[in-house]
Amino acid sequence: MPVKVRFAPSPTGSPHVGNLRTAIYDWLMAKHEGGEFLVRLEDTDRSPDRYAPESIADIEESMRYLGILPDSWWVSGGADSPYVQSERLPRYQEVIDELITKGHAYKCFCTKERLEQMRARQQELGTPSGYDRRCRNLPPEDSARYEAEGLPYVVRLAMPLEGTCLLKDAVRGEIKYEYRLQDDQVLLKSDGFPTYFLAATVDDRLMGITHILRGEEWLGSAPKMIHLYAVMGWEPPVFAHLPVILGADKKKLSKRHGATNFRWFIEQGYLPEALVNFLVLLGWSTGEDNRELLTVNEIVERFTLQGVTEHPAIFDYEKLKWMNGQYIRKSPPGRIIGLCIPYLVKAGLLSNPPTTEEIAYARRIIPLEQERMKTLSEVVDLVGVFFQKLDYPEGYDEKAVAKWFGVAHIKPLLEKEIAAFEALPEWSAALLDSAVRAITEELGVKFAEVVHPTRVATTGRTVGPGLFETIEALGKERTLERLRAVLTRI
RNA sequence: GGGGAUAUCGUCUAGCGGUUAGGACGAGGGAUUUUCAGUCCUUAAGCCGGGGUUCGAUUCCCCGUAUCCCUACCA
C-alpha cells in the first residue's frame, strides 16, 4: 500500500518550529516512499483566544518557504476535500451516531462545575484523576429527557474497563497501556464540534492515512484512538511518535526561549535549506556515516523512520547559525545579493525602491561580506560602513582610532595615499595594492602598520574584507573623501 | 497523586555484546592572511547509579534516580 501521510496543524497562531519539523518529516517520508502528503486544518477549537484565522496564511507561507509543498491541502483542494475540519462536521456526527447506537459512546450531561468539583476531590484524595463515568450508565429515558429539556451535553468514548492496549509505535516499539486507567475521552463538544481525538481519527480514516507522525506529547492519547479504531472496525494506521524539541533549559521549546515562531526565522534571514537541514537533524540522523550537511535531495534519499531518535532534542541556535552560514557561503552571490537588498532597504541604507546606481553598488559590496554572514539580517551591520556617511570622527570606532591613528607615520601616510590614489590611472585592487606597498617602502614601516591605519581611515573600523577590494568597492570618490576628512581633522 | 516516554562529551548525535566509544556545533591551541570571518590542523570533553544475563556489557533485562510529556467540552 502506498504511503499516505498528513500534517494537521491548528490555526492557533504562527507556526511553531516543532510542528514544522513534523511537517518536514511528513514531506520527507512521502517523498522517500513515493507516497502522498496532505495538509489538513484542525480548526475545531472555536474559542476566540485560540482560534486565529490569520495564522492559516502563516502556515501556508511557512511551508512554501521551506519548500515542503503537500500534494493536496485547502489551498489547492484535492480528492480528500474539504481539508478544513470545520467543514466536515457531518462526517463526525455520523460516526458519533454509530458509536452511540453501538454503545461505545454516550452522552454526558455533567456540568463544568460538577467536573471541577470532581477533579478537586480527586486531587484532595490523591486518587487517579479522570471522569468518574457518572453518565455512562444513565438510563436511556433520563438521557432523552435531559436532551429534550435542552441540557447541553458532550459525547464521551466508553473505554474498556479492563484489558490492555498494545501500541506498536514505529519509533518506540511496543508500548502497553491498561485500559482501566484510560479516561472516557470527550469526542464531541457541547458546541457540536468534535475534539481532536474524534476529528483526527475520522479524517485519517476517511483520507486513507497510512502513517501518523506526531509529537511525543500525543503518546498518551494513542490508546483512546486505537480503541476508537477498534470499535469502528477500522484498521489503525502506523503511529510514529516523534521526540519533542526542547529549549536550552530542557523545557518544551516555547516563546520564552526566544524564537519559536517560524516568522522570526524568516525575518532573521535563515535560508530554507539550512532550516530544513537543521530541523531534520533534531531527532533524526543518517546512521550510516552520520553526515550532517545534507542537501534536500540527499535527505529525501536517506530519510526513514528508523533513523528517528527517541529522546528529546534541545534546539541549539548556535548550530543553526553555523549551518546557515555554511549555506550562505555556498550560495551563488547573485542569490545572496537578491536576498540581502530588502534588508538594506528596510534599514534605510538603500532608497525604497533602490535606484539603479544603488543596486549596482550593492552588487559590488554584498559579495565582499557574504562569507562573513551567518544570517541575512547581519548584512546590515556588515555593509553599513559602505553605505553610511562617514565623516571623521563621526562614525569611527574609538578603539580603532586610538590604536591606529596614533602611529608616528599617520600623516605622511595619508598624504601619500591621497596623492597616489588620485593619480591612479585605473581604480583597481591590484593597482591600489602596489601603490600602498610602494608607500610602505618609502615610509620604511611594516606593511601591517600601513594597512591597518588605512582601513580605519577608509572604513572607520578594523574588521572587514581585504583592504584593497574594500577600497576598490568603495570607489575613488568615497575613499578620497574619507581620507581627506581624517587628514584634516586628525 | 496517576500514567507514559527518555537517559552516550555543555549541545546534536553514531554505536544495534568484544571499538583506542566515532562525527558535528560550541570551547581551547596552532597554521594561513593586511584585520575579522573563513579554511586547514589540533586539544580537552561522554556511556546517570545499582543489580542481574553473559566468557564479555555503552549495548539485553530489572530496580532506583533524573528529566520531559500527558492527566481540559486545547490541540
XYZ file of C-alpha atoms (C1' of nucleotides) in Angstrom:
565
model
C 0.000 0.000 0.000
C 1.450 3.388 -0.910
C 2.301 5.635 1.968
C -0.038 8.488 2.713
C 0.807 10.965 5.422
C -0.683 14.167 6.689
C 0.313 17.232 8.623
C -2.520 18.559 10.733
C -1.816 22.000 12.149
C -4.230 24.074 14.190
C -4.733 27.743 13.385
C -3.868 28.867 16.887
C -1.036 31.203 15.983
C 2.127 31.493 13.960
C 3.533 28.016 13.283
C 5.922 26.617 15.843
C 9.225 25.178 14.639
C 8.439 21.913 16.379
C 5.287 21.474 14.356
C 7.084 22.436 11.225
C 9.653 19.767 11.868
C 6.822 17.252 11.930
C 5.652 18.645 8.603
C 9.155 18.241 7.223
C 9.245 14.618 8.343
C 5.869 14.023 6.722
C 7.009 15.561 3.490
C 10.280 13.629 3.538
C 8.576 10.360 4.193
C 6.141 10.892 1.335
C 8.970 11.846 -0.997
C 11.180 8.980 0.080
C 8.437 6.393 -0.284
C 6.904 7.902 -3.366
C 3.739 8.416 -1.358
C 1.286 11.195 -0.802
C 1.373 14.114 1.588
C -1.618 16.199 2.527
C -2.203 19.005 4.968
C -5.410 19.340 6.903
C -6.506 22.224 9.064
C -7.658 21.231 12.528
C -9.828 24.187 13.430
C -12.227 22.506 15.817
C -11.352 24.725 18.743
C -13.604 27.731 18.289
C -12.756 29.577 21.486
C -11.847 33.135 20.486
C -8.493 33.125 22.241
C -7.369 30.006 20.450
C -8.868 30.343 17.040
C -6.656 32.653 14.982
C -7.723 32.536 11.339
C -4.905 34.848 10.308
C -2.416 32.130 11.180
C -3.751 29.999 8.338
C -1.842 32.157 5.891
C 1.227 31.854 8.118
C 1.052 28.089 7.949
C 0.853 28.205 4.193
C 3.696 30.682 3.909
C 5.950 28.665 6.195
C 5.511 25.536 4.165
C 6.097 27.365 0.939
C 9.214 28.953 2.387
C 10.592 25.588 3.425
C 9.711 24.122 0.075
C 7.669 21.294 1.533
C 4.555 21.615 -0.537
C 1.870 18.982 0.010
C 0.152 17.108 -2.785
C -3.141 18.421 -1.561
C -4.461 20.849 1.034
C -7.101 23.510 1.452
C -5.065 25.833 -0.714
C -5.222 23.676 -3.796
C -8.049 21.310 -2.990
C -7.855 17.644 -3.857
C -9.555 14.293 -3.750
C -9.939 14.382 0.024
C -11.679 17.740 0.173
C -12.581 19.509 2.277
C -9.268 19.892 4.098
C -10.706 22.032 6.839
C -12.305 20.212 9.734
C -14.940 22.813 10.448
C -16.316 21.961 7.014
C -16.500 18.262 7.762
C -18.893 18.278 10.708
C -21.498 15.863 9.241
C -18.850 13.173 8.923
C -18.056 13.306 12.611
C -21.712 13.286 13.531
C -22.237 10.093 11.549
C -19.536 8.328 13.492
C -20.875 9.666 16.770
C -24.316 8.314 15.956
C -22.922 4.914 15.148
C -20.815 4.875 18.283
C -23.771 5.764 20.482
C -26.021 3.235 18.799
C -23.492 0.512 19.385
C -22.943 1.591 22.970
C -19.355 2.652 22.524
C -20.072 6.262 23.302
C -22.539 8.073 25.496
C -23.957 11.483 26.140
C -22.693 13.173 29.249
C -24.710 15.953 30.828
C -22.307 16.720 33.635
C -21.787 20.416 34.105
C -18.421 22.110 34.092
C -18.921 22.891 37.762
C -19.505 19.277 38.687
C -16.477 18.220 36.716
C -14.375 20.805 38.509
C -15.599 19.672 41.898
C -14.938 16.098 40.962
C -11.378 16.927 39.955
C -10.806 18.927 43.122
C -11.944 15.978 45.202
C -9.707 13.630 43.301
C -6.774 15.947 43.946
C -7.580 16.038 47.627
C -7.914 12.325 47.989
C -4.925 11.675 45.807
C -6.878 9.274 43.651
C -6.249 8.960 39.934
C -7.902 11.775 38.021
C -10.385 11.347 35.215
C -14.066 11.408 34.540
C -15.982 9.311 37.061
C -18.302 7.960 34.363
C -21.431 9.084 36.144
C -23.350 9.467 32.862
C -22.053 6.295 31.336
C -24.918 4.233 32.639
C -27.580 6.865 32.538
C -30.949 5.225 31.831
C -31.973 5.971 28.229
C -35.170 7.669 29.340
C -33.231 10.102 31.556
C -30.858 10.851 28.780
C -33.725 11.521 26.391
C -35.448 13.715 28.916
C -32.358 15.838 29.602
C -31.876 16.260 25.932
C -35.495 17.267 25.419
C -35.082 19.812 28.183
C -32.298 21.298 26.152
C -29.471 20.498 28.573
C -26.103 20.811 26.912
C -24.118 17.628 26.668
C -20.898 16.184 25.344
C -20.355 12.742 23.911
C -17.744 10.583 25.568
C -15.994 7.478 24.378
C -16.762 4.477 26.601
C -13.381 2.964 27.232
C -12.995 -0.711 28.146
C -12.853 -1.296 31.876
C -10.228 -3.992 31.619
C -7.659 -5.405 29.288
C -4.589 -3.822 27.768
C -3.908 -1.822 24.695
C -0.823 -2.540 22.673
C 0.628 0.319 20.695
C 3.197 -0.635 18.111
C 4.995 2.606 17.614
C 7.278 2.937 14.620
C 9.943 4.758 16.556
C 9.485 3.438 20.101
C 8.489 -0.153 19.646
C 5.712 -1.736 21.674
C 4.040 0.163 24.471
C 1.364 -1.328 26.712
C -1.455 0.606 28.335
C -4.027 -0.603 30.783
C -7.480 0.255 29.559
C -8.886 0.709 33.054
C -6.556 3.679 33.524
C -7.845 5.445 30.429
C -10.278 8.297 30.686
C -13.638 8.376 28.916
C -12.493 10.993 26.479
C -14.827 13.669 25.165
C -15.355 13.124 21.436
C -17.998 15.706 20.710
C -18.121 19.040 22.489
C -21.341 20.726 23.517
C -20.939 23.252 20.708
C -21.233 20.380 18.261
C -17.595 20.449 17.259
C -15.535 17.305 17.579
C -12.442 17.120 19.735
C -9.075 16.259 18.272
C -9.478 12.582 19.105
C -12.598 12.136 17.056
C -11.856 14.517 14.220
C -8.332 13.321 13.580
C -9.305 9.682 13.751
C -12.290 10.037 11.431
C -10.384 12.132 8.939
C -7.326 9.932 8.957
C -9.604 7.018 8.211
C -11.571 8.809 5.508
C -8.452 10.192 3.905
C -6.687 6.868 3.918
C -3.759 7.950 6.053
C -1.271 5.107 6.498
C 1.191 6.702 8.926
C 0.575 9.205 11.673
C 3.644 11.257 12.511
C 3.073 13.433 15.548
C 4.775 14.794 18.603
C 5.566 12.648 21.601
C 3.105 14.635 23.680
C 0.367 12.650 21.944
C 1.635 9.311 23.117
C -0.849 9.119 25.956
C -3.799 9.584 23.656
C -2.868 6.639 21.487
C -4.874 4.017 23.422
C -8.031 6.096 23.132
C -7.606 6.431 19.422
C -6.667 2.808 18.959
C -9.799 1.815 20.821
C -11.827 4.099 18.613
C -10.419 2.371 15.545
C -11.190 -0.985 17.116
C -14.835 -0.335 17.893
C -15.400 1.180 14.477
C -13.846 -1.884 12.949
C -11.148 0.136 11.281
C -7.561 -0.913 10.652
C -5.407 1.571 12.557
C -2.584 3.373 10.780
C 1.020 3.145 11.891
C 1.820 5.558 14.681
C 5.184 7.273 14.888
C 5.690 9.494 17.900
C 8.487 11.953 17.314
C 10.707 13.270 20.109
C 9.870 16.719 21.380
C 12.087 19.723 20.826
C 13.235 21.427 23.996
C 14.719 24.787 24.861
C 18.135 25.209 26.483
C 16.537 24.740 29.899
C 15.215 21.346 28.804
C 11.656 22.589 28.839
C 9.402 22.251 25.859
C 10.539 24.855 23.364
C 8.360 27.932 23.723
C 8.330 31.685 23.323
C 10.407 32.028 26.450
C 13.354 30.532 24.618
C 13.328 33.320 22.087
C 12.487 32.010 18.713
C 9.726 29.564 18.114
C 7.526 31.399 15.676
C 8.613 30.470 12.248
C 8.194 34.037 11.083
C 11.156 35.015 13.205
C 13.441 32.607 11.374
C 12.411 34.041 8.034
C 12.942 37.584 9.234
C 16.356 36.815 10.656
C 17.368 35.507 7.289
C 17.679 31.780 7.686
C 17.787 30.006 4.350
C 15.136 27.365 3.697
C 17.660 24.621 3.037
C 19.515 25.438 6.257
C 16.292 25.322 8.221
C 15.267 22.012 6.684
C 18.703 20.542 7.231
C 18.910 21.704 10.818
C 15.359 20.838 11.796
C 15.537 17.364 10.296
C 18.628 16.664 12.378
C 16.712 17.465 15.542
C 15.549 13.920 16.065
C 16.919 12.115 13.070
C 20.288 11.070 11.739
C 21.533 9.195 8.722
C 23.018 6.463 10.852
C 25.480 5.238 8.276
C 28.167 7.907 8.385
C 26.227 10.393 10.488
C 26.723 13.132 7.923
C 25.155 16.412 8.893
C 25.427 18.812 5.976
C 22.953 17.336 3.533
C 21.117 18.701 0.550
C 17.368 18.281 0.475
C 17.734 15.546 -2.116
C 20.258 13.714 -0.003
C 17.893 13.881 2.937
C 14.994 12.579 0.863
C 17.151 9.661 -0.277
C 18.101 8.737 3.268
C 15.049 9.577 5.326
C 13.285 6.710 7.064
C 11.516 6.381 10.395
C 14.279 4.028 11.509
C 16.643 6.944 11.785
C 14.330 8.856 14.089
C 15.650 9.311 17.612
C 13.521 8.516 20.631
C 14.908 11.059 23.035
C 14.127 14.767 23.067
C 16.477 17.240 21.423
C 17.478 20.680 22.598
C 17.253 23.380 19.985
C 20.768 24.778 19.532
C 20.565 28.226 17.978
C 24.341 28.390 17.657
C 24.498 25.331 15.489
C 21.653 26.603 13.332
C 23.626 29.794 12.789
C 26.711 27.885 11.821
C 24.739 25.794 9.397
C 23.042 28.805 7.881
C 26.463 30.390 7.392
C 27.542 27.267 5.556
C 24.653 27.562 3.144
C 25.094 31.291 2.661
C 28.716 30.757 1.715
C 27.789 28.021 -0.693
C 25.182 30.138 -2.433
C 25.873 31.947 -5.682
C 26.498 35.639 -4.897
C 23.593 36.655 -7.092
C 21.154 34.869 -4.843
C 22.566 36.382 -1.686
C 22.562 39.857 -3.202
C 18.915 39.500 -4.095
C 18.013 38.252 -0.634
C 20.028 40.932 1.148
C 18.764 44.003 -0.668
C 15.393 44.047 1.118
C 17.233 44.088 4.451
C 19.262 47.098 3.329
C 16.157 48.876 2.145
C 14.419 48.190 5.406
C 17.410 49.520 7.332
C 17.329 52.691 5.284
C 20.714 52.038 3.703
C 19.106 51.984 0.262
C 16.181 54.003 -1.034
C 12.829 52.385 -1.405
C 12.814 51.311 -4.126
C 16.577 51.336 -4.648
C 17.990 53.268 -7.585
C 19.914 51.520 -10.329
C 23.157 53.004 -9.024
C 22.416 51.790 -5.529
C 21.742 48.307 -6.775
C 24.914 48.286 -8.806
C 26.838 49.420 -5.744
C 25.140 46.820 -3.543
C 26.047 44.143 -6.062
C 29.717 45.039 -5.578
C 29.575 45.289 -1.800
C 27.420 42.389 -0.644
C 29.593 39.589 -2.088
C 32.524 41.007 -0.135
C 30.727 40.176 3.102
C 28.990 37.007 2.007
C 31.449 34.693 3.700
C 31.077 36.590 6.957
C 27.302 36.325 7.171
C 25.625 33.802 9.415
C 22.176 35.198 8.799
C 20.994 37.503 6.049
C 19.911 40.170 8.507
C 23.533 40.547 9.580
C 24.227 42.149 6.222
C 23.034 45.463 7.604
C 25.798 45.717 10.198
C 28.350 44.132 7.924
C 27.990 46.505 4.987
C 26.804 49.570 6.867
C 30.113 51.411 6.521
C 29.960 51.106 2.781
C 26.665 52.946 2.599
C 26.589 55.299 5.556
C 28.144 58.713 5.566
C 31.448 58.500 7.371
C 32.764 61.872 8.480
C 35.665 61.611 10.863
C 35.363 61.320 13.792
C 31.680 60.754 13.245
C 31.043 57.042 12.794
C 34.571 55.898 13.595
C 35.318 53.175 16.090
C 37.075 54.827 19.011
C 39.355 51.966 19.888
C 40.409 51.558 16.297
C 41.193 55.255 16.056
C 43.129 55.269 19.287
C 45.219 52.357 18.186
C 45.971 53.137 14.571
C 45.809 56.902 14.183
C 48.356 57.172 16.926
C 51.206 55.792 14.861
C 54.001 58.232 14.078
C 53.681 57.956 10.313
C 49.958 58.557 10.124
C 50.071 61.983 8.450
C 52.668 61.293 5.783
C 50.902 58.016 5.129
C 47.566 59.654 4.468
C 49.143 62.408 2.398
C 50.999 59.930 0.239
C 47.960 57.761 -0.192
C 45.772 60.640 -1.237
C 48.330 61.747 -3.779
C 48.939 58.232 -5.074
C 45.274 57.293 -5.248
C 44.384 60.475 -7.087
C 46.998 59.744 -9.690
C 45.879 56.167 -10.251
C 45.117 55.592 -13.947
C 42.594 52.943 -13.031
C 40.743 52.218 -9.779
C 41.524 48.585 -9.161
C 42.511 46.474 -6.196
C 45.741 45.440 -7.926
C 46.896 49.000 -8.529
C 45.840 50.134 -5.077
C 47.815 47.254 -3.663
C 51.020 48.159 -5.427
C 50.581 51.823 -4.633
C 50.228 51.130 -0.945
C 53.178 48.739 -0.991
C 55.294 51.408 -2.571
C 54.272 53.864 0.128
C 55.090 51.292 2.780
C 58.581 51.067 1.382
C 59.039 54.829 1.307
C 57.903 55.070 4.912
C 60.117 52.210 5.959
C 57.483 50.586 8.174
C 55.792 47.234 8.211
C 53.008 46.520 5.769
C 50.578 45.888 8.579
C 51.352 49.302 10.032
C 50.096 50.820 6.830
C 47.210 48.532 6.135
C 45.517 48.968 9.487
C 45.514 52.760 9.652
C 44.323 52.861 6.076
C 41.497 50.509 6.833
C 40.421 52.562 9.800
C 40.662 55.780 7.801
C 38.540 54.431 4.973
C 36.007 52.334 6.870
C 36.149 53.526 10.462
C 36.769 50.076 11.809
C 39.337 47.307 11.967
C 37.344 44.445 10.575
C 36.161 43.731 7.102
C 37.125 42.190 3.790
C 40.582 42.550 2.285
C 41.665 46.183 2.325
C 42.173 46.636 -1.382
C 38.986 45.050 -2.524
C 37.261 47.119 0.108
C 38.742 50.339 -1.247
C 38.075 49.289 -4.796
C 34.428 48.649 -3.999
C 34.166 51.852 -2.030
C 35.139 53.802 -5.125
C 37.579 56.612 -5.688
C 35.367 59.450 -4.610
C 34.248 57.991 -1.281
C 37.720 56.794 -0.446
C 39.454 60.108 -1.057
C 36.734 61.991 0.716
C 37.203 59.887 3.833
C 40.992 60.028 3.711
C 40.929 63.809 3.398
C 38.482 64.226 6.224
C 40.713 62.207 8.505
C 43.864 64.014 7.432
C 42.481 67.481 8.051
C 40.996 66.751 11.422
C 43.442 64.358 12.933
C -1.339 11.817 43.062
C -1.767 8.633 38.461
C 0.051 7.176 33.612
C 3.736 7.188 29.795
C 8.351 8.160 27.498
C 13.526 9.009 27.660
C 18.819 8.612 29.564
C 26.457 8.409 25.208
C 31.116 14.780 25.556
C 27.979 21.515 27.536
C 24.649 20.684 22.815
C 23.035 17.495 18.250
C 24.275 12.514 17.560
C 26.910 7.399 15.610
C 27.025 2.790 18.083
C 22.442 -2.069 17.227
C 27.610 -7.757 23.030
C 34.123 -7.595 22.046
C 35.568 -0.323 19.323
C 41.872 3.390 21.271
C 33.432 4.867 22.266
C 33.327 7.980 16.078
C 31.492 12.693 13.891
C 29.282 17.799 14.167
C 28.280 22.597 16.928
C 30.485 25.236 20.818
C 35.265 25.944 23.746
C 40.991 25.942 23.880
C 45.584 25.879 20.858
C 48.142 26.289 16.162
C 48.749 27.363 10.757
C 47.326 30.786 6.698
C 46.310 36.119 5.712
C 46.641 43.111 5.794
C 42.263 42.724 10.249
C 37.713 39.974 11.078
C 35.343 35.983 9.178
C 36.514 31.674 6.577
C 39.592 27.473 5.644
C 43.064 23.620 7.390
C 45.369 21.058 11.558
C 44.916 20.117 16.697
C 43.442 19.594 22.259
C 40.055 18.927 26.186
C 35.284 16.920 26.966
C 30.736 11.472 27.359
C 28.365 5.912 28.166
C 23.116 8.522 35.183
C 23.586 4.790 39.545
C 22.892 -0.312 41.316
C 21.841 -5.184 40.412
C 21.468 -9.114 37.090
C 22.088 -12.118 31.936
C 26.798 -13.314 29.560
C 33.363 -15.614 28.798
C 32.415 -10.355 27.908
C 28.170 -5.072 28.685
C 27.578 1.775 26.458
C 24.632 -2.037 24.012
C 19.915 -7.008 26.644
C 16.614 -7.423 31.450
C 15.094 -5.454 36.371
C 15.237 -1.650 40.131
C 16.472 3.195 41.502
C 17.349 8.204 40.101
C 16.739 12.332 36.925
C 14.318 14.811 33.040
C 10.272 15.587 29.827
C 5.219 14.800 28.300
C 0.018 13.663 29.313
C -3.617 13.786 33.183
C -9.388 20.016 29.554
C -16.005 20.407 26.290
C -6.979 22.633 23.688
C -4.747 20.720 20.047
